[in-house]
Short mmCIF file of C-alpha atoms and ligand atoms in Angstrom, two decimals:
data_model
loop_
_atom_site.label_atom_id
_atom_site.label_comp_id
_atom_site.label_asym_id
_atom_site.label_seq_id
_atom_site.Cartn_x
_atom_site.Cartn_y
_atom_site.Cartn_z
CA MET Z 1 -83.94 -27.02 26.71
CA PHE Z 2 -83.28 -23.25 26.91
CA LYS Z 3 -80.77 -21.99 24.41
CA ARG Z 4 -79.49 -18.45 24.99
CA LYS Z 5 -79.48 -16.54 21.72
CA ARG Z 6 -78.10 -13.27 20.44
CA ILE Z 7 -81.14 -11.52 18.99
CA LEU Z 8 -81.36 -8.44 16.77
CA VAL Z 9 -84.45 -6.23 17.13
CA THR Z 10 -84.66 -3.48 14.50
CA GLY Z 11 -86.89 -0.59 15.54
CA GLY Z 12 -86.13 -1.69 19.11
CA ALA Z 13 -86.44 1.84 20.53
CA GLY Z 14 -90.01 2.20 19.27
CA PHE Z 15 -93.29 1.35 20.94
CA LEU Z 16 -93.54 -2.37 20.09
CA GLY Z 17 -89.78 -2.85 19.73
CA SER Z 18 -89.03 -1.69 23.26
CA HIS Z 19 -91.57 -4.13 24.73
CA LEU Z 20 -90.10 -6.91 22.59
CA CYS Z 21 -86.52 -6.14 23.72
CA GLU Z 22 -87.71 -6.24 27.34
CA ARG Z 23 -89.46 -9.58 26.83
CA LEU Z 24 -86.49 -11.22 25.09
CA LEU Z 25 -84.13 -10.05 27.84
CA ALA Z 26 -86.55 -11.42 30.46
CA ASP Z 27 -86.47 -14.74 28.60
CA GLY Z 28 -82.69 -14.81 29.12
CA HIS Z 29 -81.42 -13.77 25.67
CA ASP Z 30 -78.87 -11.18 24.56
CA VAL Z 31 -80.52 -8.34 22.67
CA LEU Z 32 -79.04 -5.98 20.12
CA CYS Z 33 -81.39 -3.06 19.51
CA VAL Z 34 -80.88 -1.23 16.21
CA ASP Z 35 -82.76 2.03 15.67
CA ASN Z 36 -82.27 5.38 13.92
CA PHE Z 37 -84.58 7.14 16.43
CA TYR Z 38 -86.89 8.38 13.68
CA THR Z 39 -89.95 7.79 15.88
CA GLY Z 40 -88.38 5.80 18.71
CA THR Z 41 -86.61 7.32 21.70
CA ARG Z 42 -83.90 6.40 24.19
CA ASP Z 43 -86.53 6.96 26.90
CA ASN Z 44 -88.34 3.81 25.74
CA ILE Z 45 -85.30 1.66 26.52
CA LEU Z 46 -83.74 3.69 29.34
CA GLN Z 47 -84.50 0.93 31.86
CA LEU Z 48 -82.62 -1.59 29.67
CA LEU Z 49 -79.39 0.36 29.16
CA ASP Z 50 -77.82 -0.94 32.39
CA ASN Z 51 -78.50 -4.54 31.48
CA LYS Z 52 -75.25 -6.25 30.39
CA ARG Z 53 -77.15 -8.42 27.91
CA PHE Z 54 -78.57 -5.35 26.13
CA GLU Z 55 -76.77 -3.39 23.43
CA LEU Z 56 -77.98 -0.32 21.55
CA MET Z 57 -76.80 0.68 18.07
CA ARG Z 58 -77.90 3.79 16.18
CA HIS Z 59 -78.28 2.68 12.58
CA ASP Z 60 -80.66 3.16 9.65
CA VAL Z 61 -81.74 -0.21 8.21
CA THR Z 62 -81.81 1.21 4.68
CA PHE Z 63 -78.01 0.84 4.86
CA PRO Z 64 -76.25 -2.55 5.04
CA LEU Z 65 -75.51 -3.99 8.46
CA TYR Z 66 -72.76 -6.52 9.06
CA ILE Z 67 -73.05 -8.07 12.52
CA GLU Z 68 -73.33 -11.57 14.03
CA VAL Z 69 -76.65 -12.69 15.54
CA ASP Z 70 -78.69 -15.89 15.82
CA GLU Z 71 -82.14 -14.41 15.17
CA ILE Z 72 -83.68 -11.23 13.72
CA TYR Z 73 -86.93 -9.40 14.48
CA ASN Z 74 -87.47 -6.69 11.83
CA LEU Z 75 -89.74 -3.97 13.25
CA ALA Z 76 -88.02 -0.83 11.96
CA CYS Z 77 -90.62 1.38 10.25
CA PRO Z 78 -92.75 4.31 11.42
CA ALA Z 79 -96.26 2.98 12.06
CA SER Z 80 -98.46 6.01 12.71
CA PRO Z 81 -100.07 7.51 9.56
CA ASN Z 82 -98.80 10.99 10.63
CA HIS Z 83 -95.26 9.76 10.87
CA TYR Z 84 -95.11 7.47 7.87
CA GLN Z 85 -96.64 10.14 5.62
CA HIS Z 86 -94.21 12.81 6.84
CA ASP Z 87 -91.39 11.46 4.63
CA PRO Z 88 -93.14 8.88 2.43
CA VAL Z 89 -90.10 8.10 0.26
CA GLN Z 90 -88.07 7.24 3.37
CA THR Z 91 -90.99 5.07 4.58
CA THR Z 92 -90.91 2.95 1.41
CA LYS Z 93 -87.11 2.78 1.57
CA THR Z 94 -87.26 1.63 5.19
CA SER Z 95 -89.71 -1.14 4.36
CA VAL Z 96 -88.11 -2.29 1.12
CA HIS Z 97 -84.37 -1.57 1.43
CA GLY Z 98 -84.63 -2.39 5.13
CA ALA Z 99 -86.16 -5.78 4.33
CA ILE Z 100 -83.50 -6.50 1.66
CA ASN Z 101 -80.67 -5.68 4.06
CA MET Z 102 -82.13 -7.67 6.94
CA LEU Z 103 -82.87 -10.61 4.63
CA GLY Z 104 -79.32 -10.40 3.24
CA LEU Z 105 -78.04 -10.48 6.81
CA ALA Z 106 -80.29 -13.44 7.67
CA LYS Z 107 -79.12 -15.28 4.54
CA ARG Z 108 -75.43 -14.82 5.37
CA LEU Z 109 -75.98 -15.93 8.97
CA ARG Z 110 -78.62 -18.61 8.19
CA ALA Z 111 -80.66 -16.88 10.92
CA ARG Z 112 -84.41 -17.08 11.43
CA ILE Z 113 -86.08 -13.76 10.64
CA PHE Z 114 -89.40 -12.20 11.70
CA GLN Z 115 -91.19 -9.45 9.78
CA ALA Z 116 -93.62 -7.02 11.42
CA SER Z 117 -96.17 -6.76 8.62
CA THR Z 118 -99.51 -5.08 9.04
CA SER Z 119 -103.26 -5.23 8.56
CA GLU Z 120 -102.68 -2.30 6.17
CA VAL Z 121 -101.71 -4.87 3.52
CA TYR Z 122 -105.50 -5.44 3.30
CA GLY Z 123 -106.03 -1.71 2.55
CA ASP Z 124 -109.67 -0.62 2.84
CA PRO Z 125 -110.94 -4.19 3.04
CA THR Z 126 -113.92 -5.57 1.14
CA VAL Z 127 -113.82 -8.85 3.11
CA HIS Z 128 -114.75 -8.72 6.77
CA PRO Z 129 -113.29 -9.86 9.15
CA GLN Z 130 -109.98 -10.15 7.32
CA THR Z 131 -108.49 -13.61 6.81
CA GLU Z 132 -104.91 -14.19 5.66
CA ASP Z 133 -106.00 -15.42 2.21
CA TYR Z 134 -107.72 -12.09 1.43
CA ARG Z 135 -105.46 -10.25 -1.03
CA GLY Z 136 -106.48 -6.76 -0.08
CA HIS Z 137 -107.82 -3.55 -1.56
CA VAL Z 138 -104.96 -1.04 -1.55
CA ASN Z 139 -104.71 2.24 -3.45
CA PRO Z 140 -101.16 2.09 -4.87
CA ILE Z 141 -100.88 5.86 -5.43
CA GLY Z 142 -102.62 7.28 -2.34
CA PRO Z 143 -101.05 8.85 0.76
CA ARG Z 144 -101.06 5.53 2.67
CA ALA Z 145 -99.37 3.65 -0.18
CA CYS Z 146 -95.81 4.36 1.01
CA TYR Z 147 -96.59 2.25 4.05
CA ASP Z 148 -99.09 -0.27 2.63
CA GLU Z 149 -97.20 -1.03 -0.58
CA GLY Z 150 -93.85 -0.87 1.21
CA LYS Z 151 -95.06 -3.54 3.64
CA ARG Z 152 -96.59 -5.60 0.82
CA CYS Z 153 -93.29 -5.51 -1.07
CA ALA Z 154 -91.47 -6.52 2.13
CA GLU Z 155 -93.77 -9.57 2.38
CA THR Z 156 -92.93 -10.40 -1.26
CA LEU Z 157 -89.22 -10.20 -0.47
CA PHE Z 158 -89.60 -12.42 2.58
CA PHE Z 159 -91.37 -15.13 0.59
CA ASP Z 160 -88.92 -14.85 -2.34
CA TYR Z 161 -85.94 -15.18 -0.01
CA ARG Z 162 -87.61 -18.28 1.38
CA ARG Z 163 -88.26 -19.76 -2.08
CA GLN Z 164 -84.91 -18.72 -3.55
CA HIS Z 165 -82.59 -19.10 -0.56
CA ASN Z 166 -84.56 -21.37 1.73
CA LEU Z 167 -84.64 -18.79 4.55
CA ASN Z 168 -86.52 -19.50 7.75
CA ILE Z 169 -89.07 -16.66 7.80
CA ARG Z 170 -91.99 -15.62 10.03
CA VAL Z 171 -94.45 -12.95 8.92
CA ALA Z 172 -97.11 -11.51 11.25
CA ARG Z 173 -99.80 -9.11 10.07
CA ILE Z 174 -100.25 -6.92 13.11
CA PHE Z 175 -103.59 -5.17 13.70
CA ASN Z 176 -103.98 -1.92 15.69
CA THR Z 177 -101.99 -2.35 18.90
CA TYR Z 178 -101.84 0.12 21.78
CA GLY Z 179 -100.24 0.44 25.19
CA PRO Z 180 -97.67 2.25 27.32
CA ARG Z 181 -94.72 3.85 25.47
CA MET Z 182 -96.74 5.04 22.52
CA HIS Z 183 -95.39 8.54 21.96
CA VAL Z 184 -97.51 11.43 23.29
CA ASN Z 185 -97.46 12.88 19.76
CA ASP Z 186 -97.71 9.49 18.05
CA GLY Z 187 -100.91 10.55 16.28
CA ARG Z 188 -102.64 7.17 16.45
CA VAL Z 189 -106.13 7.12 17.82
CA VAL Z 190 -105.74 5.53 21.27
CA SER Z 191 -102.86 7.74 22.41
CA ASN Z 192 -104.44 10.84 20.82
CA PHE Z 193 -107.78 10.32 22.58
CA ILE Z 194 -106.23 9.49 25.96
CA VAL Z 195 -103.86 12.46 25.91
CA GLN Z 196 -106.67 14.79 24.77
CA ALA Z 197 -109.01 13.46 27.47
CA LEU Z 198 -106.38 13.82 30.22
CA ARG Z 199 -105.58 17.37 29.13
CA GLY Z 200 -109.26 18.28 28.84
CA GLU Z 201 -108.73 19.15 25.17
CA PRO Z 202 -111.26 18.39 22.40
CA ILE Z 203 -111.30 14.75 21.26
CA THR Z 204 -110.57 14.80 17.51
CA ILE Z 205 -112.87 12.38 15.71
CA TYR Z 206 -111.96 12.09 12.04
CA GLY Z 207 -115.03 11.74 9.84
CA SER Z 208 -118.28 10.34 11.22
CA GLY Z 209 -116.62 8.18 13.88
CA ARG Z 210 -118.53 5.19 12.48
CA GLN Z 211 -115.34 3.63 11.01
CA THR Z 212 -114.19 0.62 13.04
CA ARG Z 213 -110.95 -0.87 14.30
CA ALA Z 214 -110.09 -3.71 16.70
CA PHE Z 215 -107.49 -2.90 19.36
CA CYS Z 216 -104.95 -5.30 20.85
CA TYR Z 217 -103.04 -4.61 24.07
CA VAL Z 218 -99.26 -4.65 23.59
CA ASP Z 219 -98.49 -7.54 26.01
CA ASP Z 220 -100.85 -9.86 24.13
CA LEU Z 221 -99.27 -8.92 20.83
CA ILE Z 222 -95.69 -9.48 22.04
CA GLU Z 223 -96.70 -12.95 23.29
CA GLY Z 224 -98.06 -13.72 19.81
CA ILE Z 225 -94.89 -12.52 18.07
CA VAL Z 226 -92.61 -14.55 20.33
CA ARG Z 227 -94.76 -17.68 19.94
CA LEU Z 228 -94.73 -17.34 16.17
CA MET Z 229 -90.95 -17.07 16.20
CA ARG Z 230 -90.58 -20.12 18.51
CA THR Z 231 -92.92 -22.46 16.66
CA SER Z 232 -91.91 -25.28 14.31
CA ASP Z 233 -89.95 -24.65 11.10
CA ASP Z 234 -92.75 -25.25 8.61
CA VAL Z 235 -94.74 -22.22 9.85
CA THR Z 236 -94.01 -19.07 7.85
CA GLY Z 237 -97.23 -17.08 8.09
CA PRO Z 238 -98.50 -14.62 7.17
CA VAL Z 239 -100.48 -14.85 10.40
CA ASN Z 240 -102.90 -12.20 11.65
CA LEU Z 241 -102.19 -11.00 15.21
CA GLY Z 242 -104.75 -8.70 16.81
CA ASN Z 243 -107.72 -8.60 19.14
CA PRO Z 244 -110.89 -9.42 17.17
CA VAL Z 245 -113.21 -7.17 19.18
CA GLU Z 246 -114.39 -4.49 16.80
CA ILE Z 247 -115.37 -1.03 18.00
CA SER Z 248 -116.27 2.22 16.22
CA ILE Z 249 -114.01 5.22 16.72
CA GLY Z 250 -116.97 7.16 18.17
CA GLU Z 251 -117.52 4.42 20.75
CA LEU Z 252 -113.80 4.37 21.57
CA ALA Z 253 -113.96 8.12 22.29
CA ALA Z 254 -116.96 7.58 24.59
CA ARG Z 255 -115.13 4.78 26.48
CA ILE Z 256 -112.02 6.88 26.99
CA ILE Z 257 -114.06 9.86 28.20
CA ALA Z 258 -115.87 7.58 30.67
CA LEU Z 259 -112.68 5.87 31.90
CA THR Z 260 -110.80 9.15 32.41
CA GLY Z 261 -113.82 11.06 33.76
CA SER Z 262 -112.83 13.79 31.32
CA ARG Z 263 -114.88 16.89 30.44
CA SER Z 264 -113.47 16.94 26.91
CA GLN Z 265 -115.91 17.69 24.11
CA LEU Z 266 -116.03 15.79 20.84
CA HIS Z 267 -114.61 17.67 17.86
CA THR Z 268 -115.08 16.48 14.29
CA ALA Z 269 -112.18 16.78 11.82
CA PRO Z 270 -111.99 15.67 8.16
CA LEU Z 271 -111.54 11.96 7.49
CA PRO Z 272 -108.05 11.34 6.03
CA GLU Z 273 -107.94 10.06 2.43
CA ASP Z 274 -108.18 6.25 2.05
CA ASP Z 275 -108.91 5.76 5.78
CA PRO Z 276 -110.20 2.16 6.01
CA VAL Z 277 -113.93 2.00 6.84
CA GLN Z 278 -113.88 -1.30 8.72
CA ARG Z 279 -111.11 -3.47 10.13
CA CYS Z 280 -111.10 -6.56 12.32
CA PRO Z 281 -108.82 -9.61 12.26
CA ASP Z 282 -109.88 -13.21 11.89
CA ILE Z 283 -107.34 -14.84 14.24
CA SER Z 284 -108.36 -18.48 13.86
CA LEU Z 285 -105.09 -19.28 12.05
CA ALA Z 286 -103.02 -17.94 14.99
CA GLY Z 287 -105.20 -20.06 17.30
CA ARG Z 288 -104.47 -23.21 15.27
CA LEU Z 289 -100.76 -22.62 14.60
CA ILE Z 290 -99.50 -21.10 17.84
CA ASP Z 291 -102.41 -21.57 20.25
CA TRP Z 292 -102.66 -17.80 20.73
CA LYS Z 293 -105.46 -15.44 21.52
CA PRO Z 294 -105.52 -12.09 23.34
CA THR Z 295 -106.33 -12.11 27.06
CA ILE Z 296 -106.56 -8.42 27.92
CA GLU Z 297 -109.92 -6.76 27.37
CA LEU Z 298 -110.14 -3.29 25.90
CA ASN Z 299 -111.25 -1.53 29.10
CA GLN Z 300 -108.48 -3.20 31.09
CA GLY Z 301 -105.84 -2.26 28.51
CA LEU Z 302 -107.16 1.28 28.21
CA GLN Z 303 -106.95 1.70 31.98
CA ARG Z 304 -103.28 0.66 31.98
CA CYS Z 305 -102.61 2.99 29.09
CA ILE Z 306 -104.43 5.87 30.81
CA ALA Z 307 -102.36 5.33 33.98
CA TYR Z 308 -99.18 5.46 31.89
CA PHE Z 309 -100.09 8.72 30.13
CA ASP Z 310 -101.39 10.24 33.35
CA ASP Z 311 -97.99 9.67 35.04
CA LEU Z 312 -96.14 10.94 31.97
CA LEU Z 313 -98.18 14.13 31.65
CA ARG Z 314 -97.93 14.88 35.38
CA ALA Z 315 -94.14 14.36 35.30
CA SER Z 316 -93.75 16.75 32.37
CA ALA Z 317 -96.19 19.36 33.71
P1 LIG S 401 -92.93 3.04 16.26
O1 LIG S 401 -92.95 4.18 15.30
O2 LIG S 401 -93.10 3.33 17.71
O3 LIG S 401 -91.59 2.20 16.11
C1 LIG S 401 -90.86 2.10 14.92
C2 LIG S 401 -89.38 2.12 15.27
O4 LIG S 401 -88.60 1.95 14.06
C3 LIG S 401 -88.94 3.45 15.88
O5 LIG S 401 -88.14 3.22 17.00
C4 LIG S 401 -88.17 4.13 14.77
O6 LIG S 401 -87.22 5.06 15.22
C5 LIG S 401 -87.57 2.93 14.05
N1 LIG S 401 -87.20 3.18 12.66
C6 LIG S 401 -87.95 3.78 11.70
N2 LIG S 401 -87.26 3.82 10.54
C7 LIG S 401 -86.06 3.23 10.77
C8 LIG S 401 -84.92 2.98 9.98
N3 LIG S 401 -84.88 3.33 8.68
N4 LIG S 401 -83.86 2.36 10.54
C9 LIG S 401 -83.88 2.01 11.86
N5 LIG S 401 -84.94 2.21 12.66
C10 LIG S 401 -86.01 2.83 12.11
O7 LIG S 401 -94.04 2.03 15.76
P2 LIG S 401 -94.56 0.65 16.39
O8 LIG S 401 -96.01 0.78 16.62
O9 LIG S 401 -93.68 0.21 17.48
O10 LIG S 401 -94.38 -0.33 15.15
C11 LIG S 401 -93.31 -1.27 15.06
C12 LIG S 401 -93.48 -2.15 13.84
O11 LIG S 401 -94.72 -2.85 13.92
C13 LIG S 401 -93.50 -1.36 12.53
O12 LIG S 401 -92.84 -2.11 11.55
C14 LIG S 401 -94.98 -1.30 12.20
O13 LIG S 401 -95.19 -1.20 10.82
C15 LIG S 401 -95.48 -2.61 12.77
N6 LIG S 401 -96.93 -2.54 13.09
C16 LIG S 401 -97.36 -1.89 14.22
C17 LIG S 401 -98.72 -1.82 14.48
C18 LIG S 401 -99.27 -1.17 15.71
O14 LIG S 401 -100.48 -1.10 15.86
N7 LIG S 401 -98.47 -0.69 16.64
C19 LIG S 401 -99.64 -2.39 13.59
C20 LIG S 401 -99.15 -3.00 12.44
C21 LIG S 401 -97.80 -3.08 12.21
N1 LIG S 402 -76.44 -7.34 3.67
C1 LIG S 402 -76.26 -6.81 4.93
N2 LIG S 402 -75.63 -7.58 5.87
C2 LIG S 402 -75.15 -8.81 5.60
C3 LIG S 402 -75.33 -9.35 4.30
C4 LIG S 402 -76.00 -8.58 3.37
O1 LIG S 402 -76.68 -5.70 5.22
O2 LIG S 402 -74.58 -9.44 6.51
C5 LIG S 402 -77.15 -6.53 2.68
C6 LIG S 402 -76.30 -6.18 1.50
O3 LIG S 402 -76.25 -4.76 1.45
C7 LIG S 402 -77.06 -6.67 0.31
C8 LIG S 402 -78.43 -7.06 0.85
O4 LIG S 402 -78.24 -7.29 2.22
O5 LIG S 402 -77.24 -5.66 -0.64
C9 LIG S 402 -79.00 -8.29 0.20
O6 LIG S 402 -78.07 -9.34 0.37
P1 LIG S 402 -78.06 -10.57 -0.60
O7 LIG S 402 -76.88 -11.42 -0.23
O8 LIG S 402 -79.36 -11.22 -0.64
O9 LIG S 402 -77.89 -9.91 -2.02
P2 LIG S 402 -76.64 -9.43 -2.86
O10 LIG S 402 -75.54 -9.07 -1.90
O11 LIG S 402 -76.32 -10.58 -3.70
O12 LIG S 402 -77.16 -8.24 -3.58
N1 LIG S 403 -108.59 8.73 14.24
C1 LIG S 403 -109.42 9.70 14.78
N2 LIG S 403 -108.86 10.69 15.54
C2 LIG S 403 -107.53 10.73 15.81
C3 LIG S 403 -106.69 9.73 15.27
C4 LIG S 403 -107.26 8.75 14.48
O1 LIG S 403 -110.64 9.69 14.58
O2 LIG S 403 -107.11 11.66 16.54
C5 LIG S 403 -109.21 7.66 13.43
C6 LIG S 403 -108.57 7.45 12.07
O3 LIG S 403 -109.17 8.27 11.10
C7 LIG S 403 -108.86 5.98 11.83
C8 LIG S 403 -108.83 5.36 13.23
O4 LIG S 403 -109.02 6.44 14.13
O5 LIG S 403 -110.16 5.82 11.31
C9 LIG S 403 -107.54 4.65 13.56
O6 LIG S 403 -106.49 5.54 13.25
P1 LIG S 403 -104.96 5.24 13.60
O7 LIG S 403 -104.17 6.37 13.02
O8 LIG S 403 -104.82 4.94 15.03
O9 LIG S 403 -104.62 3.89 12.84
P2 LIG S 403 -104.97 3.27 11.40
O10 LIG S 403 -105.74 2.05 11.72
O11 LIG S 403 -105.80 4.24 10.61
O12 LIG S 403 -103.65 3.02 10.80
#
């Protein structure tokens, strides 16, 4: 039977958070979106502001938050390397203090809590594809560490709150996800390449372009997150969520040029330090636990994303 819940989404004005808020509202719930607008924008949730079941609160999760909700999705944290390295100390604080505060809130309310963890906990992986039991290969003092180690510590906190306080936790390790509402200046590869292609600017390939990633369309990912949160109480994760179709960055550039019909040239730029060489999720656990797998192929998702950025760039021209 449907039970209407009051649900907190931290980072709800960001790329993934805004899609999640929309989905939870469509499912009939009340949504409280908490965001400090570090990388998120009001534009992402503009279409939700008139909805009586939607509430927006400007707040930084590194500070305590005393509210009443039934369920918590903790997504607050910049996700693009450009953004999370801009103020690395704040990034670690957001992951760690943010997790402590949201777990404290969940403990007081006895509320179920979801953590948006990341494939970055595997670092530059030596096991391929990555399974959840792989413990990772992370440089603890490199430029990505504020994010990777922050997210690893957040996972530790989630599992300690479960062991110590019997909290009902769900942890997903999200692999590269793309889609509408990524910021034009987000800096991640899919939005960068599409915006560059549409503007006829050089496509910036970092390094050789032989490094790989596997890209999941946002709607598939949101379905996975919601399923994980709705499944039976003994499931905690961590569970990989991503689309296990691996592609090199060079090939991604070629696809985007073909799909946009762009005349952009390829431009090589230095490979950022500690950039993972290869990444692809093993999603068999998600298949077994929540009967989930992505349904949207890369070309299809890219086309939707291209249409979104095309409209956006024309509107702002
Ligand atoms: P995003 O940058 O678009 O969204 C992050 C949101 O969190 C923004 O709205 C931002 O303003 C907010 N935020 C940041 N610090 C905050 C703070 N201290 N207090 C309150 N709000 C704060 O990124 P995204 O891609 O939507 O990522 C959302 C979550 O999913 C992040 O936790 C990220 O680590 C995780 N994730 C995303 C991906 C992906 O491919 N998109 C992959 C792995 C993990
Ligand atoms: N907290 C919060 N909202 C709440 C309850 C707790 O933000 O409704 C914060 C509070 O700042 C605290 C943190 O969560 O520091 C961890 O709470 P917990 O009860 O686990 O720890 P303690 O208060 O004992 O340090
Ligand atoms: N990348 C690139 N050009 C760009 C942005 C990113 O070649 O304009 C590369 C980056 O070096 C990495 C991959 O694309 O190898 C994915 O980068 P992104 O920042 O999207 O996510 P990551 O998986 O590294 O967190």
